[in-house]
Short mmCIF file of C-alpha atoms and ligand atoms in Angstrom, two decimals:
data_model
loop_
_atom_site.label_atom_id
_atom_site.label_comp_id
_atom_site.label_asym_id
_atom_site.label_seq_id
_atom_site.Cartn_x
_atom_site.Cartn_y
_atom_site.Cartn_z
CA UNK E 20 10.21 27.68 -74.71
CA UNK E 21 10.32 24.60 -77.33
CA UNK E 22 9.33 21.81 -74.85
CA UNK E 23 10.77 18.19 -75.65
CA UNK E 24 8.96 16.35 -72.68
CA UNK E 25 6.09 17.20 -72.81
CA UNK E 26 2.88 18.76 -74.71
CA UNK E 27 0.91 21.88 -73.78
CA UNK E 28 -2.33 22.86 -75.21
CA UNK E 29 -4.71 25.54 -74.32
CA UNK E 30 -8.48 24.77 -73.94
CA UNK E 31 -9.98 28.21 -73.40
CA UNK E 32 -9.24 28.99 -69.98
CA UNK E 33 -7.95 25.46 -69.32
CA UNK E 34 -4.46 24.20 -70.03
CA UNK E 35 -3.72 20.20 -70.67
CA UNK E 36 -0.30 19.08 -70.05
CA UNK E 37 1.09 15.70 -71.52
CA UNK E 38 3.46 14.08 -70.62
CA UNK E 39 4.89 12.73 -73.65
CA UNK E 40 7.87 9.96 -73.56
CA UNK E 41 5.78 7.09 -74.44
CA UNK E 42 8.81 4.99 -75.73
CA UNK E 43 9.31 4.50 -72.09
CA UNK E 44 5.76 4.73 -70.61
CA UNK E 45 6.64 8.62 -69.39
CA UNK E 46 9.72 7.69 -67.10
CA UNK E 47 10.33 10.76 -65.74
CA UNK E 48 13.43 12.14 -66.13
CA UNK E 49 15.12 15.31 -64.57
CA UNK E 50 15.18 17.20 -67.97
CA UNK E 51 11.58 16.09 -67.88
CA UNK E 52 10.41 17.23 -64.23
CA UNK E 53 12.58 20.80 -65.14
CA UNK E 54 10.56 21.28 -68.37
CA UNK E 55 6.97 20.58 -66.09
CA UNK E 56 8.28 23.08 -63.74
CA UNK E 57 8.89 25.59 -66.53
CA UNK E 58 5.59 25.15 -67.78
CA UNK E 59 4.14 25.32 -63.91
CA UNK E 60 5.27 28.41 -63.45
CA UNK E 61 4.39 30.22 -66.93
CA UNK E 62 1.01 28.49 -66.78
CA UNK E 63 0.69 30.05 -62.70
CA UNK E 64 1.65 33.99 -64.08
CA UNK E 65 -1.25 33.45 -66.98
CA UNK E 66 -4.04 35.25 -65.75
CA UNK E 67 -6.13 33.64 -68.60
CA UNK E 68 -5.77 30.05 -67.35
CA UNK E 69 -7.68 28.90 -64.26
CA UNK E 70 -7.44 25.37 -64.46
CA UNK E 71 -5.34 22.62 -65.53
CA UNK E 72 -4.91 18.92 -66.56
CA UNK E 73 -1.92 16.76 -66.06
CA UNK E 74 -2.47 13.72 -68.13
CA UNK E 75 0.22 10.92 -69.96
CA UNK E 76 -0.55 8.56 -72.69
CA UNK E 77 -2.83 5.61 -72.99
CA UNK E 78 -0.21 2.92 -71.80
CA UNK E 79 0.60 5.30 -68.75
CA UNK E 80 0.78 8.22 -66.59
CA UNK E 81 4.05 7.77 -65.38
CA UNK E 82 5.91 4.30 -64.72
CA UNK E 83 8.19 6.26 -62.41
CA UNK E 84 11.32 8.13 -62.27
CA UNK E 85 13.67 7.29 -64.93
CA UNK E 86 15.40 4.08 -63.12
CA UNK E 87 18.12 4.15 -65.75
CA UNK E 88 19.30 7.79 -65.18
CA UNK E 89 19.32 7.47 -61.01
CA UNK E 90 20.72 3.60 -61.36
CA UNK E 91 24.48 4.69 -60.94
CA UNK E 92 23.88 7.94 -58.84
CA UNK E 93 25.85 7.96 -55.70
CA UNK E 94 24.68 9.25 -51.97
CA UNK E 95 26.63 12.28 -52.44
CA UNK E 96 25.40 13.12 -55.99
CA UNK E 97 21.93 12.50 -54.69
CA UNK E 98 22.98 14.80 -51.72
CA UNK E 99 24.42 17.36 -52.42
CA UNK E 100 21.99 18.04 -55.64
CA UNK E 101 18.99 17.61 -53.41
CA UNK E 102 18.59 15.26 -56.56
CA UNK E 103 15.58 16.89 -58.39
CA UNK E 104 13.75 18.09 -55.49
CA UNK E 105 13.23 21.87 -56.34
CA UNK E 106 11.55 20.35 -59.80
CA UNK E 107 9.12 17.66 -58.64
CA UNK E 108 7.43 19.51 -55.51
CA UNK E 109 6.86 22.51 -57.83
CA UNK E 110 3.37 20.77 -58.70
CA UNK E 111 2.85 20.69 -55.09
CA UNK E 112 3.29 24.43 -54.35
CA UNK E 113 1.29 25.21 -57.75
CA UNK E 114 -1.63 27.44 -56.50
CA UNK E 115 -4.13 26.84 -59.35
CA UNK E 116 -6.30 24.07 -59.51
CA UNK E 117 -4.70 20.84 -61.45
CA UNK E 118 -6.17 17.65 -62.16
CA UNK E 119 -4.30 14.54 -62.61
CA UNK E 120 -6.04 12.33 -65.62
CA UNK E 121 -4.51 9.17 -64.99
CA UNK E 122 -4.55 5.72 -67.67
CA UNK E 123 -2.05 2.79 -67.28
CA UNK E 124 0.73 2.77 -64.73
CA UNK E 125 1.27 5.37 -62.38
CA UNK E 126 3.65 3.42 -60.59
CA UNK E 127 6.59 5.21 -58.30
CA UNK E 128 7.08 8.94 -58.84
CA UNK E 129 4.25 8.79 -61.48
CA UNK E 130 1.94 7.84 -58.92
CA UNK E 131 3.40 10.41 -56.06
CA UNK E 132 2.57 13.09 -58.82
CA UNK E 133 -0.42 12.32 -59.27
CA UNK E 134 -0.42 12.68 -55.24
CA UNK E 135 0.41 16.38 -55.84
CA UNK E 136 -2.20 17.43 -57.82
CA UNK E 137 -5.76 18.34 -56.27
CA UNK E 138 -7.72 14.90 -57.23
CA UNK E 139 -7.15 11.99 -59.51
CA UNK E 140 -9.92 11.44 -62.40
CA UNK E 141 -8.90 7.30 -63.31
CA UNK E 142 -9.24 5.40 -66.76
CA UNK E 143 -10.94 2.31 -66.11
CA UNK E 144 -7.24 0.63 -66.99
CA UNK E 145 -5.47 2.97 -64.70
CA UNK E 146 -2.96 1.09 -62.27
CA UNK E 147 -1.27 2.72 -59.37
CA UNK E 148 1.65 1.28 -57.05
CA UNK E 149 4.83 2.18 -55.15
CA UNK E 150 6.92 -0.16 -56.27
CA UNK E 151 10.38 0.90 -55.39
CA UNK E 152 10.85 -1.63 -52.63
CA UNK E 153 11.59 -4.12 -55.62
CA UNK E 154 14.76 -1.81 -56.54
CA UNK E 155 15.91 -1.93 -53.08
CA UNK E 156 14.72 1.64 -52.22
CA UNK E 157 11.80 3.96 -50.77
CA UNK E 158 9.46 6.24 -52.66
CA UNK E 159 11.44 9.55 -52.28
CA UNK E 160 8.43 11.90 -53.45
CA UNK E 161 6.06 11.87 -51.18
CA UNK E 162 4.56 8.29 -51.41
CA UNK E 163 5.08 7.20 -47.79
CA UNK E 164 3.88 10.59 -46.82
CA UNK E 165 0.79 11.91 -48.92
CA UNK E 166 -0.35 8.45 -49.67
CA UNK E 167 -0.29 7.26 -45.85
CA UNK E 168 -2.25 10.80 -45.23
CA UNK E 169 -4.89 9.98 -47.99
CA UNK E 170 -5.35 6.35 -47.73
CA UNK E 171 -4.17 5.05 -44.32
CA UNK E 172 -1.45 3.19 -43.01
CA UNK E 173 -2.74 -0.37 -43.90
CA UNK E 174 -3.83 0.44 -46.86
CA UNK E 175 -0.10 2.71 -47.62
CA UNK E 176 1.73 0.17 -45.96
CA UNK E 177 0.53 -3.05 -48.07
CA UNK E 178 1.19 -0.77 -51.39
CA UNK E 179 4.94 0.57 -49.61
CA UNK E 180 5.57 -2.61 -48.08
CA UNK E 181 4.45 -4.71 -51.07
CA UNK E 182 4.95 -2.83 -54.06
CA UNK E 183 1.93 -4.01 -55.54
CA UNK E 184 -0.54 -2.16 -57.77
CA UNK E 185 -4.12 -1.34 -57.27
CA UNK E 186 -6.53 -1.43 -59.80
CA UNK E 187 -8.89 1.49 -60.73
CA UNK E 188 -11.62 0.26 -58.79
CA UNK E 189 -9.49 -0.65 -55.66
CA UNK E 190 -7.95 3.10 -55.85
CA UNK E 191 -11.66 4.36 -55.98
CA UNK E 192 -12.50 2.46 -53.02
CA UNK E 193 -9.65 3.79 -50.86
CA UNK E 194 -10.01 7.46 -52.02
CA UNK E 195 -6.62 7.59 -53.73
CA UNK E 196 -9.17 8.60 -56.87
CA UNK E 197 -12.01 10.49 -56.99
CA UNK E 198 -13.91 9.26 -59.68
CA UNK E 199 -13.17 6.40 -62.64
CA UNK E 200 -14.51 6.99 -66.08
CA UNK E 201 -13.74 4.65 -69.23
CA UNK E 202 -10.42 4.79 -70.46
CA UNK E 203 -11.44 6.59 -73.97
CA UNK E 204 -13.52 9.37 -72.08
CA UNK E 205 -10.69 10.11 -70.02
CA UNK E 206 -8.99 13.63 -71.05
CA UNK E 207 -12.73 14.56 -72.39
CA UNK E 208 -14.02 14.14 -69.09
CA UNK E 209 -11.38 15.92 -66.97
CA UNK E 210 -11.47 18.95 -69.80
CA UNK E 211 -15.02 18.99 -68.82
CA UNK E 212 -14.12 18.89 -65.08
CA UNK E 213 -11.32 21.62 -65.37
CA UNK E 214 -13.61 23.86 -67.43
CA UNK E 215 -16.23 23.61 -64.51
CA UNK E 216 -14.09 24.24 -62.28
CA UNK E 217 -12.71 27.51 -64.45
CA UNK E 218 -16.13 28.81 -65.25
CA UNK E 219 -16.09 29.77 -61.42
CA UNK E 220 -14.09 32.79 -59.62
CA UNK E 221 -10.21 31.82 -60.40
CA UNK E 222 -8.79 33.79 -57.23
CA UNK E 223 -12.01 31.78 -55.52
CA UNK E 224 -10.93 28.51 -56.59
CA UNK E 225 -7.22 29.01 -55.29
CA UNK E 226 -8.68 30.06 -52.17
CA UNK E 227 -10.85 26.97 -51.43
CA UNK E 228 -7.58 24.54 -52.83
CA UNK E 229 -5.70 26.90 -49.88
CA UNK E 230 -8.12 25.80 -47.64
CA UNK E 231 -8.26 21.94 -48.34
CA UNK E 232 -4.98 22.13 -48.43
CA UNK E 233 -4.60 23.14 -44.80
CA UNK E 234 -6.27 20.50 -43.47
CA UNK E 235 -3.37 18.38 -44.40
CA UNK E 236 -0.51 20.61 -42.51
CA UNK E 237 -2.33 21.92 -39.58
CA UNK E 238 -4.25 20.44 -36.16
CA UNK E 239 -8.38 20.93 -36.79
CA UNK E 240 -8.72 24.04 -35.07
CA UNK E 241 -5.77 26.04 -36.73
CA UNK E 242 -7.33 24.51 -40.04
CA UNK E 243 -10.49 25.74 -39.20
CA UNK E 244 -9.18 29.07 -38.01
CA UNK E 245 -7.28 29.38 -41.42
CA UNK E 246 -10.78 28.40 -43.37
CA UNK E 247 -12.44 31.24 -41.36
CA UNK E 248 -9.63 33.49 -42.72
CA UNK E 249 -10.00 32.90 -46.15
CA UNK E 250 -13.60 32.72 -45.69
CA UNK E 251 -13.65 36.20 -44.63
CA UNK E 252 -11.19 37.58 -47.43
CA UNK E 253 -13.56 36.93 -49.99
CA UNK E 254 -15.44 39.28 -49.23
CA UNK E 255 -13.45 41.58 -50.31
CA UNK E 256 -13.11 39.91 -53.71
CA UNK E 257 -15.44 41.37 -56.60
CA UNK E 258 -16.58 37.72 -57.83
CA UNK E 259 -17.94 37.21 -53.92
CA UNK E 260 -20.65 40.37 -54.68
CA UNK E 261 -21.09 38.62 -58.24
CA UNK E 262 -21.79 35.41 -57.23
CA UNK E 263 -24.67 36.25 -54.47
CA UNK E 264 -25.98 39.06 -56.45
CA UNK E 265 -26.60 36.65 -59.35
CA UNK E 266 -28.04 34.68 -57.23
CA UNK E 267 -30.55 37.17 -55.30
CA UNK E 268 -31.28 38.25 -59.15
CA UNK E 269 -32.13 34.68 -60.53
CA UNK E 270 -29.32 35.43 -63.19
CA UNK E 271 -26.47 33.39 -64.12
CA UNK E 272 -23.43 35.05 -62.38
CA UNK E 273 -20.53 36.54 -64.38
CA UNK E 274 -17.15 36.14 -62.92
CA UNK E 275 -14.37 38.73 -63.24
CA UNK E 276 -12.21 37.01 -61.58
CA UNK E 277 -11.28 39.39 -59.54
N1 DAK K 309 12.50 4.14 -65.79
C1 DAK K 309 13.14 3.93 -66.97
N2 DAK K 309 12.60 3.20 -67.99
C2 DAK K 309 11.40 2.64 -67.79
C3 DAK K 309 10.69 2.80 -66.56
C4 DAK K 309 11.28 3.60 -65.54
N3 DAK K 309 10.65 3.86 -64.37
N4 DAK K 309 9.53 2.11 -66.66
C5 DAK K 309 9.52 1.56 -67.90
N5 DAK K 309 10.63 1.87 -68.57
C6 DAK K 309 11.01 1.49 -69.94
C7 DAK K 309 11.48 0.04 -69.98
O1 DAK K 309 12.83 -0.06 -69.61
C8 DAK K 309 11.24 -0.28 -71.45
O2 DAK K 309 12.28 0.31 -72.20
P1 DAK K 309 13.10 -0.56 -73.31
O3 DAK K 309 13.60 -1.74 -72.56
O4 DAK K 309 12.08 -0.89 -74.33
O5 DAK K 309 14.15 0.39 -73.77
C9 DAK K 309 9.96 0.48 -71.77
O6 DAK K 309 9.87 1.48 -70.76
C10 DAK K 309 8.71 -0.39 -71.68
O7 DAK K 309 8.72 -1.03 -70.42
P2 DAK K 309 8.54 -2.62 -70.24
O8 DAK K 309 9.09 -3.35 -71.42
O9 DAK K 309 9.08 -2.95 -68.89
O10 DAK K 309 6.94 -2.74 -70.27
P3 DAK K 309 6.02 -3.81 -69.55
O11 DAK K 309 4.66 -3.54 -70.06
O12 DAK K 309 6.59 -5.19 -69.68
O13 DAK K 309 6.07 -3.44 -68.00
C11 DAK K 309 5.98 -1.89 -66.11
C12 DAK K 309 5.52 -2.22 -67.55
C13 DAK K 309 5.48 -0.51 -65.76
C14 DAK K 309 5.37 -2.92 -65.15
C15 DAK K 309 7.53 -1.98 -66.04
O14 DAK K 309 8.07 -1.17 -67.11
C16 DAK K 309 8.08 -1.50 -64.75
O15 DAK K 309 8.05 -2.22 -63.76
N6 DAK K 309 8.65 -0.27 -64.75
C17 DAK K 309 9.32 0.28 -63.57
C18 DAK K 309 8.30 0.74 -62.56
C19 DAK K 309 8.98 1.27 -61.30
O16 DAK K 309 9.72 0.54 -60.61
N7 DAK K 309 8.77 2.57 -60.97
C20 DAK K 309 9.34 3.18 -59.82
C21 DAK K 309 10.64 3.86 -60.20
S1 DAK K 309 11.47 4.63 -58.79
C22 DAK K 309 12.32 11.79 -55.85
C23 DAK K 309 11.35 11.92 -56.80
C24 DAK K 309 10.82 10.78 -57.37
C25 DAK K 309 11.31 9.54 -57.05
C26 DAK K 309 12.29 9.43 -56.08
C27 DAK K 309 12.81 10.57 -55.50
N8 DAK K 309 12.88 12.94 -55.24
C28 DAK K 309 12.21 14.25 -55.45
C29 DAK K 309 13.88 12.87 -54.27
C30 DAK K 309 10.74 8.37 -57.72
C31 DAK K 309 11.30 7.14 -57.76
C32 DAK K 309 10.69 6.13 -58.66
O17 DAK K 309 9.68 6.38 -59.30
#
């Protein structure tokens, strides 16, 4: 499928995804969020990819939905389309792990994306912010939701309430980040991340991302019950026997992913 959006390359067993309207610092547009969803689900079916980066350009991530395509978009448009719904929370029901690499603005939807994916790597120049309160609306993606959940009300409610951006270092201090690294090591360092993370059991690592997961949809001891679960099941996965065989061994274990 010839993709207009955005850019796909292959890194071994690693796929990089950019999103590539830099005229407009990556507004995201529906044709846009369709074309990511395309690519989502071919990239989800290919057994050879394990891991995956979601990165933009060096000006931004995402400034947002595309303002000027929603601007004159009535309730019942909006309504009845479930406007773009289906497309955005695809990243959010992808079951393989995903990375978002984040420079510049991640501002709106660009920063509720970034939400979606497993953990943020951030340039040193990366900015993030919900800024929809200065067009007179809400974030519709997720931010008053995911963001409250991973940095707190104060913290979600001065960025909501506000619209005001934080600053690599301030997103690093309220866990909305995981790690900063200087803007020009950016996509090297999160290939290196997603390759770690591939060199490991695939059906492994969407088990443990099930499991995190949980603890964001589910009271402690369900979570815990549902760890427990998955726990269990893999040991009935090949890579499982691998892994602590290598390790009895003193070898370096070799993953079938299976
Ligand atoms: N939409 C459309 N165009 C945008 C844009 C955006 N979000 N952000 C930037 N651009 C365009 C600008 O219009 C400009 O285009 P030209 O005028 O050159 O044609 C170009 O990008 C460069 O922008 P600036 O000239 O403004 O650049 P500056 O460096 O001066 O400022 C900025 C950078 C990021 C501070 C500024 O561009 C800005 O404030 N942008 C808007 C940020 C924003 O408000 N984002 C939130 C949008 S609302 C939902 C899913 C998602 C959403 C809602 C629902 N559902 C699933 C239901 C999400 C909503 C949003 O994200």
């Amino acid at each position: 499928m010839p993709l207009h959006y955005l850019e796909l390359e292959t890194h071994e067993a690693v796929a990089l995804i950019r999103f590539n309207r830099p005229q407009v610092l990556n507004a995201l547009c529906a044709a846009m969020m369709a074309e990511l969803a395309g690519v989502l689900d071919q990239l989800e079916q290919d057994h050879a990819i394990r891991a995956v980066v979601l990165t933009g350009t060096a000006e931004a991530f995402a400034a947002g939905a595309d303002i000027k395509e929603m601007r004159d978009l009535t309730y019942m448009d909006v309504y009845r389309a479930d406007f773009v719904t289906v497309d955005w929370e695809r990243i959010a029901s992808f079951r393989k792990p995903i990375i978002a690499a984040v420079a510049g603005f991640a501002l709106g939807g660009g920063c509720e994306m970034a939400l979606m994916c497993d953990f943020i790597l951030a340039a040193d120049n990366a900015r993030f912010g919900q800024p929809e309160i200065k067009l007179g609306t809400i974030p519709g993606a997720g931010g008053s939701q995911r963001l409250a959940r991973f940095v707190g009300k104060s913290k979600a409610m001065d960025m909501v309430l506000t619209g005001r951006t934080l600053d690599a270092q301030e997103a690093e201090r309220c866990g909305l980040v995981s790690r900063v690294v200087k803007a020009d090591e950016l996509v090297d360092e999160a290939l290196l991340t997603a390759s770690r993370i591939a060199s490991y059991s695939g059906p492994v690592c969407m088990l443990a991302k099930e499991a995190v997961n949980a603890a964001f949809e589910t009271t402690l001891a369900e979570g815990v019950r549902q760890e427990r679960r998955l726990f269990h099941s893999t040991f009935a996965i090949d890579d499982q026997k691998e892994g602590m065989a290598a390790f009895s061994e003193k070898r370096r274990a070799q993953f079938s992913h299976r």
